[in-house]
Short mmCIF file of C-alpha atoms in Angstrom, two decimals:
data_model
loop_
_atom_site.label_atom_id
_atom_site.label_comp_id
_atom_site.label_asym_id
_atom_site.label_seq_id
_atom_site.Cartn_x
_atom_site.Cartn_y
_atom_site.Cartn_z
CA MET A 1 0.00 0.00 0.00
CA GLU A 2 2.86 2.37 0.92
CA SER A 3 4.67 1.71 -2.38
CA ARG A 4 1.45 2.35 -4.25
CA SER A 5 1.06 5.72 -2.48
CA ASN A 6 4.66 6.64 -3.20
CA GLY A 7 4.19 5.69 -6.84
CA GLU A 8 1.07 7.84 -7.12
CA ALA A 9 2.86 10.74 -5.45
CA THR A 10 5.75 10.43 -7.92
CA ARG A 11 3.36 10.42 -10.87
CA ALA A 12 1.51 13.42 -9.37
CA VAL A 13 4.78 15.37 -9.08
CA ALA A 14 5.70 14.52 -12.66
CA LEU A 15 2.24 15.58 -13.83
CA LEU A 16 2.47 18.89 -12.01
CA GLN A 17 5.95 19.55 -13.35
CA SER A 18 4.87 18.84 -16.92
CA ASN A 19 1.92 21.21 -16.55
CA ALA A 20 3.65 24.08 -14.79
CA ASN A 21 2.21 26.68 -17.17
CA ASN A 22 -1.32 25.42 -16.62
CA ILE A 23 -0.84 25.53 -12.85
CA LEU A 24 0.40 29.11 -12.97
CA GLY A 25 -2.59 30.00 -15.11
CA LEU A 26 -4.86 28.47 -12.49
CA LEU A 27 -3.18 30.43 -9.69
CA GLU A 28 -3.59 33.64 -11.67
CA ALA A 29 -7.30 32.95 -12.15
CA ILE A 30 -8.32 32.38 -8.52
CA ASP A 31 -9.56 35.19 -6.27
CA ASP A 32 -7.45 34.27 -3.24
CA ALA A 33 -4.01 35.81 -2.72
CA VAL A 34 -1.13 33.38 -3.29
CA ILE A 35 2.51 33.89 -2.31
CA VAL A 36 5.37 31.42 -2.78
CA VAL A 37 8.80 31.57 -1.11
CA ASP A 38 11.88 29.41 -1.66
CA ALA A 39 13.78 27.51 1.03
CA GLN A 40 15.64 30.65 2.09
CA GLY A 41 12.42 32.64 2.47
CA LYS A 42 12.81 34.70 -0.69
CA ILE A 43 9.55 35.59 -2.46
CA ILE A 44 9.55 33.97 -5.90
CA TYR A 45 5.89 34.29 -6.92
CA VAL A 46 2.71 36.22 -6.14
CA ASN A 47 -0.49 36.06 -8.18
CA LYS A 48 -2.72 38.85 -9.47
CA ALA A 49 -5.13 38.50 -6.55
CA TYR A 50 -2.21 39.20 -4.20
CA GLU A 51 -1.47 42.43 -6.07
CA ARG A 52 -5.13 43.45 -5.92
CA ILE A 53 -5.72 42.61 -2.24
CA VAL A 54 -2.44 43.90 -0.84
CA GLY A 55 -2.33 46.87 -3.21
CA VAL A 56 1.28 46.40 -4.30
CA LYS A 57 2.74 45.30 -7.64
CA ALA A 58 4.55 41.95 -7.85
CA ALA A 59 7.74 43.67 -9.01
CA ARG A 60 8.00 45.43 -5.64
CA VAL A 61 7.92 42.24 -3.56
CA LEU A 62 9.58 39.59 -5.74
CA GLY A 63 13.07 38.83 -4.48
CA ARG A 64 12.47 40.15 -0.97
CA ASN A 65 13.43 37.85 1.87
CA VAL A 66 10.52 37.16 4.20
CA ALA A 67 12.73 35.42 6.77
CA MET A 68 14.87 38.54 7.17
CA GLN A 69 12.07 41.14 7.12
CA PHE A 70 9.39 39.21 9.03
CA PRO A 71 11.09 36.51 11.17
CA ASN A 72 7.83 35.72 12.99
CA ASP A 73 5.78 35.26 9.82
CA LYS A 74 3.74 32.08 9.40
CA LEU A 75 5.56 31.19 6.16
CA VAL A 76 8.89 31.32 7.98
CA GLN A 77 7.51 29.03 10.68
CA VAL A 78 6.41 26.55 8.02
CA LEU A 79 9.87 26.65 6.38
CA GLN A 80 11.49 25.94 9.74
CA THR A 81 9.13 23.22 10.98
CA GLY A 82 7.64 21.73 7.83
CA ILE A 83 4.27 21.72 9.61
CA PRO A 84 1.31 23.31 7.78
CA ILE A 85 -0.54 26.19 9.47
CA LEU A 86 -4.20 26.03 8.50
CA GLU A 87 -6.96 28.63 8.78
CA SER A 88 -4.94 31.18 10.73
CA ASP A 89 -7.15 34.26 11.21
CA ASP A 90 -4.98 37.29 11.90
CA TYR A 91 -2.80 39.94 10.30
CA ASP A 92 -0.42 38.11 7.99
CA GLU A 93 2.81 40.08 7.68
CA THR A 94 3.60 38.94 4.13
CA PHE A 95 0.06 39.56 2.93
CA GLY A 96 -0.14 42.77 4.95
CA TYR A 97 -3.85 42.19 5.49
CA ARG A 98 -6.20 40.55 7.95
CA ILE A 99 -6.96 37.24 6.28
CA LEU A 100 -7.87 33.62 6.74
CA ALA A 101 -4.53 32.09 5.72
CA ASN A 102 -3.26 28.60 4.97
CA CYS A 103 0.52 28.18 4.87
CA LEU A 104 1.87 24.91 3.47
CA PRO A 105 5.39 23.51 3.02
CA ILE A 106 6.62 22.58 -0.47
CA LYS A 107 8.76 19.44 -0.46
CA ASP A 108 10.73 17.60 -3.11
CA PRO A 109 10.15 13.84 -3.71
CA GLY A 110 12.74 13.11 -1.00
CA GLY A 111 10.83 15.09 1.61
CA LYS A 112 13.23 18.04 1.74
CA ILE A 113 11.57 21.44 2.26
CA ILE A 114 12.24 23.54 -0.82
CA GLY A 115 9.77 26.33 -0.17
CA ALA A 116 6.38 27.31 1.20
CA VAL A 117 3.13 28.66 -0.19
CA GLY A 118 0.66 30.95 1.51
CA ILE A 119 -2.96 31.16 0.37
CA GLY A 120 -5.13 33.82 1.97
CA THR A 121 -8.71 34.90 1.51
CA SER A 122 -10.06 38.35 2.30
CA SER A 123 -13.26 37.86 0.33
CA PRO A 124 -16.40 39.81 1.27
CA ILE A 125 -18.12 36.53 2.14
CA TYR A 126 -15.40 35.69 4.67
CA HIS A 127 -15.57 39.13 6.28
CA LEU A 128 -19.36 39.05 6.30
CA SER A 129 -19.25 35.63 7.98
CA GLN A 130 -17.06 37.13 10.72
CA ARG A 131 -19.50 40.02 11.17
CA LEU A 132 -22.43 37.58 11.30
CA ALA A 133 -20.62 35.38 13.80
CA SER A 134 -20.05 38.39 16.05
CA TYR A 135 -23.72 39.34 15.71
CA VAL A 136 -24.91 35.80 16.51
CA ASN A 137 -22.65 35.52 19.56
CA ALA A 138 -23.79 38.87 20.91
CA THR A 139 -27.45 37.90 20.34
CA LYS A 140 -26.98 34.57 22.13
CA ALA A 141 -25.33 36.29 25.08
CA LYS A 142 -28.20 38.78 25.29
CA LYS A 143 -30.86 36.02 25.16
CA GLN A 144 -29.05 34.03 27.84
CA ASN A 145 -28.68 37.15 30.01
CA ILE A 146 -24.91 36.72 30.19
CA PRO A 147 -23.59 39.86 31.93
CA PRO A 148 -20.68 41.74 30.37
CA THR A 149 -17.39 40.77 31.98
CA ARG A 150 -16.46 44.26 33.13
CA GLU A 151 -16.44 43.63 36.88
CA ALA A 152 -12.68 43.15 37.21
CA LEU A 153 -11.75 46.22 35.16
CA PRO A 154 -9.80 48.95 37.02
CA SER A 155 -11.78 52.14 37.56
CA PRO A 156 -10.11 54.09 34.69
CA PHE A 157 -11.36 51.43 32.26
CA ALA A 158 -14.71 51.01 34.01
CA LYS A 159 -15.48 54.63 33.07
CA ILE A 160 -15.17 53.83 29.34
CA ILE A 161 -18.64 53.13 27.93
CA GLY A 162 -19.33 49.92 26.01
CA ASN A 163 -20.62 46.39 26.63
CA ASP A 164 -19.86 44.86 23.23
CA PRO A 165 -17.86 41.62 23.79
CA ALA A 166 -15.06 42.58 21.38
CA PHE A 167 -14.76 46.02 22.93
CA VAL A 168 -14.74 44.62 26.47
CA ARG A 169 -12.01 42.17 25.43
CA ALA A 170 -9.94 45.12 24.17
CA LEU A 171 -10.44 46.87 27.53
CA GLN A 172 -9.43 43.74 29.42
CA MET A 173 -6.31 43.34 27.29
CA ALA A 174 -5.35 46.98 27.81
CA ALA A 175 -5.91 46.69 31.56
CA LEU A 176 -3.66 43.63 31.69
CA ALA A 177 -0.94 45.34 29.64
CA ALA A 178 -1.13 48.39 31.91
CA LEU A 179 0.30 46.33 34.77
CA VAL A 180 3.68 45.91 33.05
CA ASP A 181 5.94 48.54 31.53
CA CYS A 182 5.85 47.34 27.91
CA ASN A 183 5.21 49.28 24.70
CA ILE A 184 1.61 49.17 23.46
CA LEU A 185 0.26 49.78 19.95
CA LEU A 186 -3.41 50.77 19.76
CA ARG A 187 -4.94 49.88 16.40
CA GLY A 188 -8.26 51.09 15.04
CA GLU A 189 -10.06 53.61 12.89
CA THR A 190 -10.10 57.32 13.62
CA GLY A 191 -12.53 58.24 16.37
CA THR A 192 -12.79 54.84 18.08
CA GLY A 193 -11.42 56.07 21.41
CA LYS A 194 -7.73 55.18 21.26
CA THR A 195 -6.72 58.31 23.19
CA LEU A 196 -9.24 57.52 25.92
CA MET A 197 -7.82 54.00 26.19
CA ALA A 198 -4.24 55.30 26.32
CA GLU A 199 -5.19 57.60 29.21
CA ALA A 200 -6.84 54.67 31.04
CA ILE A 201 -3.69 52.56 30.59
CA HIS A 202 -1.61 55.34 32.15
CA GLU A 203 -4.07 55.83 35.02
CA SER A 204 -4.03 52.07 35.74
CA SER A 205 -0.24 51.73 35.73
CA PHE A 206 2.41 52.40 38.35
CA ARG A 207 3.28 55.51 36.31
CA LYS A 208 0.01 57.19 37.30
CA PRO A 209 1.76 59.80 39.51
CA GLY A 210 3.86 60.82 36.50
CA PRO A 211 2.79 62.93 33.51
CA PHE A 212 0.71 61.73 30.57
CA VAL A 213 2.04 63.51 27.49
CA GLU A 214 0.29 63.27 24.13
CA LEU A 215 1.49 64.18 20.66
CA ASN A 216 -0.50 63.80 17.44
CA CYS A 217 2.26 63.13 14.91
CA ALA A 218 0.00 63.90 11.95
CA ALA A 219 -0.79 67.38 13.28
CA ILE A 220 2.84 68.56 13.44
CA PRO A 221 4.71 69.62 10.28
CA GLU A 222 7.69 67.40 9.47
CA SER A 223 10.09 70.33 9.97
CA LEU A 224 8.87 70.83 13.56
CA LEU A 225 8.29 67.23 14.64
CA GLU A 226 11.88 66.59 15.74
CA SER A 227 11.93 69.64 18.02
CA GLU A 228 8.52 68.68 19.41
CA LEU A 229 9.78 65.20 20.27
CA PHE A 230 13.31 65.92 21.44
CA GLY A 231 13.33 69.65 22.23
CA TYR A 232 16.08 72.13 21.38
CA GLU A 233 18.83 74.16 23.04
CA ARG A 234 18.88 77.96 23.03
CA GLY A 235 20.03 79.43 19.74
CA ALA A 236 19.46 76.13 17.93
CA PHE A 237 17.69 77.87 15.06
CA THR A 238 16.19 81.21 14.08
CA GLY A 239 13.08 82.00 16.12
CA ALA A 240 13.90 79.45 18.82
CA ASN A 241 13.04 80.20 22.43
CA PRO A 242 16.10 81.93 23.93
CA LYS A 243 15.92 79.58 26.90
CA GLY A 244 15.57 76.42 24.83
CA LYS A 245 12.68 74.03 25.13
CA PRO A 246 12.22 70.46 26.37
CA GLY A 247 10.57 67.99 24.00
CA LYS A 248 7.76 65.53 24.65
CA PHE A 249 10.21 62.81 25.70
CA GLU A 250 11.57 65.00 28.49
CA LYS A 251 8.13 66.21 29.54
CA ALA A 252 6.96 62.59 29.83
CA ASP A 253 9.92 61.55 32.00
CA GLY A 254 8.63 59.31 34.77
CA GLY A 255 5.28 58.92 33.03
CA THR A 256 3.72 57.92 29.71
CA LEU A 257 4.31 59.28 26.21
CA PHE A 258 1.39 58.73 23.83
CA LEU A 259 2.24 59.14 20.14
CA ASP A 260 -0.96 59.22 18.09
CA GLU A 261 -0.99 58.69 14.29
CA ILE A 262 2.45 57.08 14.43
CA GLY A 263 2.05 55.86 10.85
CA ASP A 264 2.30 59.42 9.50
CA ILE A 265 5.93 60.14 10.40
CA SER A 266 8.70 60.05 7.79
CA LEU A 267 11.32 57.30 7.48
CA ASN A 268 14.00 59.72 8.64
CA MET A 269 12.07 60.55 11.80
CA GLN A 270 11.28 56.87 12.32
CA ALA A 271 15.00 56.13 12.56
CA LYS A 272 15.49 58.85 15.20
CA LEU A 273 12.44 57.70 17.13
CA LEU A 274 13.65 54.09 17.10
CA GLN A 275 17.04 55.15 18.49
CA ALA A 276 15.36 57.08 21.31
CA ILE A 277 13.05 54.18 22.16
CA GLU A 278 15.85 51.64 22.25
CA SER A 279 18.42 53.71 24.14
CA ARG A 280 15.93 55.65 26.30
CA ARG A 281 18.19 58.62 25.70
CA ILE A 282 17.51 61.78 23.69
CA GLU A 283 19.57 64.70 22.49
CA ARG A 284 18.05 68.13 21.98
CA ILE A 285 18.48 69.85 18.62
CA GLY A 286 21.61 71.95 18.80
CA GLY A 287 22.79 70.12 21.90
CA THR A 288 25.82 67.94 22.57
CA ARG A 289 24.68 66.15 25.70
CA SER A 290 22.35 63.17 25.70
CA ARG A 291 19.67 62.99 28.37
CA LYS A 292 18.26 59.81 29.87
CA VAL A 293 14.47 59.55 29.91
CA ASN A 294 12.31 57.07 31.77
CA ILE A 295 9.04 56.71 29.86
CA ARG A 296 6.36 54.22 28.97
CA LEU A 297 5.49 54.44 25.26
CA ILE A 298 2.00 53.99 23.83
CA ALA A 299 1.53 54.50 20.10
CA ALA A 300 -1.64 54.53 18.02
CA THR A 301 -2.47 54.33 14.34
CA ASN A 302 -5.38 53.89 11.96
CA LYS A 303 -3.11 52.70 9.16
CA HIS A 304 -2.15 49.18 8.00
CA LEU A 305 1.44 49.27 9.22
CA GLU A 306 2.06 45.79 7.83
CA ILE A 307 1.38 47.00 4.30
CA MET A 308 3.52 50.08 4.92
CA VAL A 309 6.38 47.85 6.07
CA GLN A 310 6.06 45.80 2.89
CA GLN A 311 6.13 48.94 0.78
CA ARG A 312 9.09 50.27 2.77
CA GLN A 313 7.11 53.23 4.06
CA PHE A 314 7.51 52.13 7.68
CA ARG A 315 10.58 50.60 9.30
CA ALA A 316 10.18 46.93 10.23
CA ASP A 317 12.44 47.32 13.29
CA LEU A 318 10.34 50.20 14.61
CA TYR A 319 7.15 48.24 13.90
CA TYR A 320 8.35 45.32 16.03
CA ARG A 321 9.54 47.65 18.77
CA LEU A 322 6.11 49.33 18.98
CA ASN A 323 3.96 46.24 18.38
CA VAL A 324 4.83 44.44 21.65
CA VAL A 325 1.17 44.39 22.71
CA PRO A 326 -1.19 45.27 19.84
CA ILE A 327 -4.73 46.13 20.92
CA PHE A 328 -7.44 46.39 18.28
CA VAL A 329 -10.22 48.84 19.14
CA PRO A 330 -13.37 47.87 17.19
CA ALA A 331 -15.18 50.38 15.01
CA LEU A 332 -18.55 51.69 16.18
CA ARG A 333 -20.39 49.92 13.34
CA GLU A 334 -19.05 46.64 14.78
CA ARG A 335 -20.52 47.37 18.23
CA GLN A 336 -24.08 48.38 17.31
CA GLY A 337 -25.42 47.53 20.77
CA ASP A 338 -23.28 50.26 22.32
CA ILE A 339 -24.77 53.06 20.19
CA PRO A 340 -27.79 53.77 22.48
CA LEU A 341 -25.50 53.77 25.55
CA LEU A 342 -23.07 56.21 23.96
CA ALA A 343 -25.82 58.40 22.52
CA THR A 344 -27.49 58.71 25.94
CA HIS A 345 -24.13 59.50 27.54
CA PHE A 346 -23.44 62.30 25.05
CA LEU A 347 -27.01 63.58 25.38
CA ASN A 348 -26.58 63.96 29.14
CA ARG A 349 -23.18 65.62 28.69
CA PHE A 350 -24.40 68.23 26.21
CA CYS A 351 -27.64 68.87 28.09
CA ARG A 352 -25.52 69.80 31.12
CA ALA A 353 -23.18 71.91 28.97
CA TYR A 354 -26.02 73.87 27.31
CA GLY A 355 -28.48 73.94 30.22
CA LYS A 356 -31.20 71.85 28.52
CA GLN A 357 -33.47 68.97 29.54
CA ILE A 358 -34.41 66.97 26.46
CA SER A 359 -34.77 63.35 25.36
CA PHE A 360 -34.67 61.29 22.15
CA SER A 361 -37.69 60.34 20.07
CA PRO A 362 -37.74 56.61 19.07
CA ALA A 363 -37.00 57.53 15.44
CA ILE A 364 -33.62 58.92 16.48
CA PHE A 365 -32.35 55.56 17.70
CA GLN A 366 -33.50 53.98 14.44
CA ALA A 367 -31.38 56.47 12.49
CA LEU A 368 -28.36 56.07 14.75
CA GLU A 369 -28.40 52.28 14.46
CA ARG A 370 -28.73 52.35 10.66
CA HIS A 371 -25.79 54.66 9.99
CA SER A 372 -22.35 53.11 9.30
CA TRP A 373 -20.42 55.68 11.41
CA PRO A 374 -17.21 56.14 9.42
CA GLY A 375 -16.18 58.75 12.02
CA ASN A 376 -16.98 56.32 14.85
CA VAL A 377 -17.58 57.57 18.41
CA ARG A 378 -16.24 61.04 17.60
CA GLU A 379 -18.82 61.39 14.81
CA LEU A 380 -21.59 60.17 17.13
CA ALA A 381 -20.64 62.80 19.73
CA ASN A 382 -20.71 65.47 17.02
CA VAL A 383 -24.17 64.33 15.85
CA ILE A 384 -25.63 64.39 19.37
CA GLU A 385 -24.16 67.83 20.13
CA HIS A 386 -25.58 69.17 16.84
CA SER A 387 -29.01 67.73 17.71
CA VAL A 388 -29.01 69.20 21.22
CA VAL A 389 -28.09 72.63 19.87
CA MET A 390 -30.78 72.50 17.14
CA CYS A 391 -33.56 71.24 19.43
CA ARG A 392 -35.77 74.01 20.84
CA GLY A 393 -38.31 71.74 22.51
CA SER A 394 -38.04 68.87 24.96
CA VAL A 395 -37.64 66.02 22.42
CA ILE A 396 -35.01 65.55 19.71
CA LEU A 397 -36.81 64.84 16.42
CA PRO A 398 -35.46 63.75 13.00
CA GLU A 399 -35.35 67.34 11.77
CA HIS A 400 -32.82 68.13 14.52
CA LEU A 401 -30.33 65.60 13.15
CA PRO A 402 -27.65 66.55 10.61
CA GLU A 403 -29.17 66.40 7.14
CA TYR A 404 -27.23 63.31 6.01
CA LEU A 405 -28.85 61.24 8.80
CA ARG A 406 -32.48 62.27 8.40
CA GLY A 407 -33.19 59.77 5.63
CA TYR A 408 -32.52 56.89 8.02
CA CYS A 409 -35.60 57.90 10.03
CA SER A 410 -37.92 57.16 7.10
CA ALA A 411 -39.96 53.96 7.14
CA ARG A 412 -39.28 53.75 3.39
CA ASN A 413 -35.59 53.27 4.15
CA PRO A 414 -35.63 50.19 6.40
CA ALA A 415 -32.48 49.01 8.09
CA PRO A 416 -30.90 45.88 6.62
CA GLN A 417 -32.02 42.85 8.60
CA VAL A 418 -29.91 39.76 9.29
CA SER A 419 -32.07 36.72 8.61
CA SER A 420 -31.36 33.23 9.87
CA SER A 421 -31.99 31.93 6.35
CA ILE A 422 -30.26 34.06 3.70
CA ASP A 423 -31.53 33.02 0.29
CA ASN A 424 -28.91 34.78 -1.74
CA LEU A 425 -25.77 35.78 0.15
CA LYS A 426 -24.10 37.17 -2.97
CA ALA A 427 -27.04 39.50 -3.65
CA LEU A 428 -27.00 40.67 -0.03
CA ILE A 429 -23.30 41.51 -0.21
CA GLU A 430 -23.73 43.35 -3.50
CA ASN A 431 -26.60 45.41 -2.10
CA LEU A 432 -24.55 46.33 0.96
CA GLU A 433 -21.57 47.29 -1.23
CA LYS A 434 -23.74 49.42 -3.51
CA GLU A 435 -25.36 51.21 -0.57
CA ALA A 436 -21.98 51.83 1.10
CA ILE A 437 -20.44 53.30 -2.06
CA SER A 438 -23.48 55.49 -2.71
CA ALA A 439 -23.43 56.76 0.87
CA ALA A 440 -19.69 57.47 0.69
CA LEU A 441 -20.09 59.45 -2.54
CA LYS A 442 -22.98 61.42 -1.07
CA ARG A 443 -21.11 62.11 2.16
CA THR A 444 -18.01 63.37 0.31
CA GLY A 445 -19.88 65.48 -2.23
CA ASN A 446 -19.05 62.99 -4.99
CA ASN A 447 -15.31 63.38 -4.32
CA ARG A 448 -14.09 59.97 -5.38
CA SER A 449 -10.66 60.19 -3.75
CA LYS A 450 -12.24 60.99 -0.39
CA ALA A 451 -14.84 58.26 -0.91
CA ILE A 452 -12.07 55.71 -1.52
CA GLN A 453 -10.37 56.79 1.70
CA LEU A 454 -13.66 56.65 3.60
CA LEU A 455 -14.43 53.15 2.34
CA GLY A 456 -10.91 51.87 2.95
CA ILE A 457 -10.58 50.03 -0.38
CA SER A 458 -8.12 50.28 -3.22
CA ARG A 459 -8.67 52.75 -6.08
CA ARG A 460 -8.83 49.90 -8.59
CA SER A 461 -11.46 48.04 -6.58
CA PHE A 462 -13.48 51.25 -6.15
CA TYR A 463 -13.67 51.94 -9.89
CA GLU A 464 -14.44 48.29 -10.65
CA LYS A 465 -17.43 48.50 -8.30
CA LEU A 466 -18.52 51.84 -9.77
CA ARG A 467 -18.77 50.17 -13.19
CA LYS A 468 -20.33 47.02 -11.77
CA TYR A 469 -23.12 48.89 -9.98
CA GLN A 470 -23.39 51.64 -12.64
CA LEU A 471 -22.77 54.37 -10.07
CA GLY A 472 -20.36 56.39 -12.21
#
């Protein structure tokens, strides 16, 4: 029996070798991303789906060594162990995307590992299945009256509003990381509450008596960012403070430094930041003496750093230094059950601020739960403040909402319902895509570049969908 299997395997290898062109044609035709590396970890092949999903041309990745750039990558593990890794659901460093990945060893007839192949899917059906799974789990927990596991959270985290399981897990992870002095990278879209979580981490750590210093890297011009981070000596440049000025690193000494939008700094500044993080020493601009700083670093970003590392827009060594404990903060559209809680919280806050006593009409909650919230919690706060200001009576009505939300209050615009028996999943996905693109175009005044950014998809994919749904 064993000889028969070996004989069949030999014939299969010969068949595959004789039909190499056909196999490559097949790989080019499938919708899943495929990447192949040789025994040394060098990328020797990626298919068209890889280019489309990752957003990078094959010419830019072929020849790169995965083992050197991403030593913890799943493909490298497979090369080292020869053991397949199946259905791994996480950020894959070589794909640079959150995918369901299968990584398999490639062996010669003698059993020697000569390479590895990674096959990853990021199809809408897969992502929708994850969203549905989250919805089903939350619904089951609600029916079974399972209380949110927030009881053990320290008081700084207990003040953060949200009972969604994924959000509570992020809070728990942050609270656990706060107990040790490691670097933390907060991941998530703009407006999800990363700054609030960074403050809670500081307040829950032994560094609480020290300062919490924040810097939004995207808000500072490149020419000024170095002086903001490291400070400068007197006379360092024209217009400088005659007494000199300490930078954020010095101001955070003994406490926590929070660098928001870390993905927006230049490669040159990344190198200087990495040196400061590793040595815990800084040197002011125009100075000759290095200063030791004792800080805890928390960084945050809404960008796909893995893709930026692949495209050499972000240093891999800095990425690994920051990404000791990554915490993913879910978007508001992924925690629908928290919208009424947050809306009520903001209503109470702005009623106190503006001296009003008002409440929501039922139609308001319908509108809030139907919107996709690309601006997340920050957008929700803005909407509630606008409504409180516009309301002259005691009840917030649809006409008090911003104009782009009023249509969601109409009975003729029902919210999409998740049915236990979906007759046509493909049609459902297409309808959701079409509605999302239309809403993005409307929200951005038909500015396609801004719509692409709002939707978070590639330009090529955006224009393909425009043609497909005849929205252009």
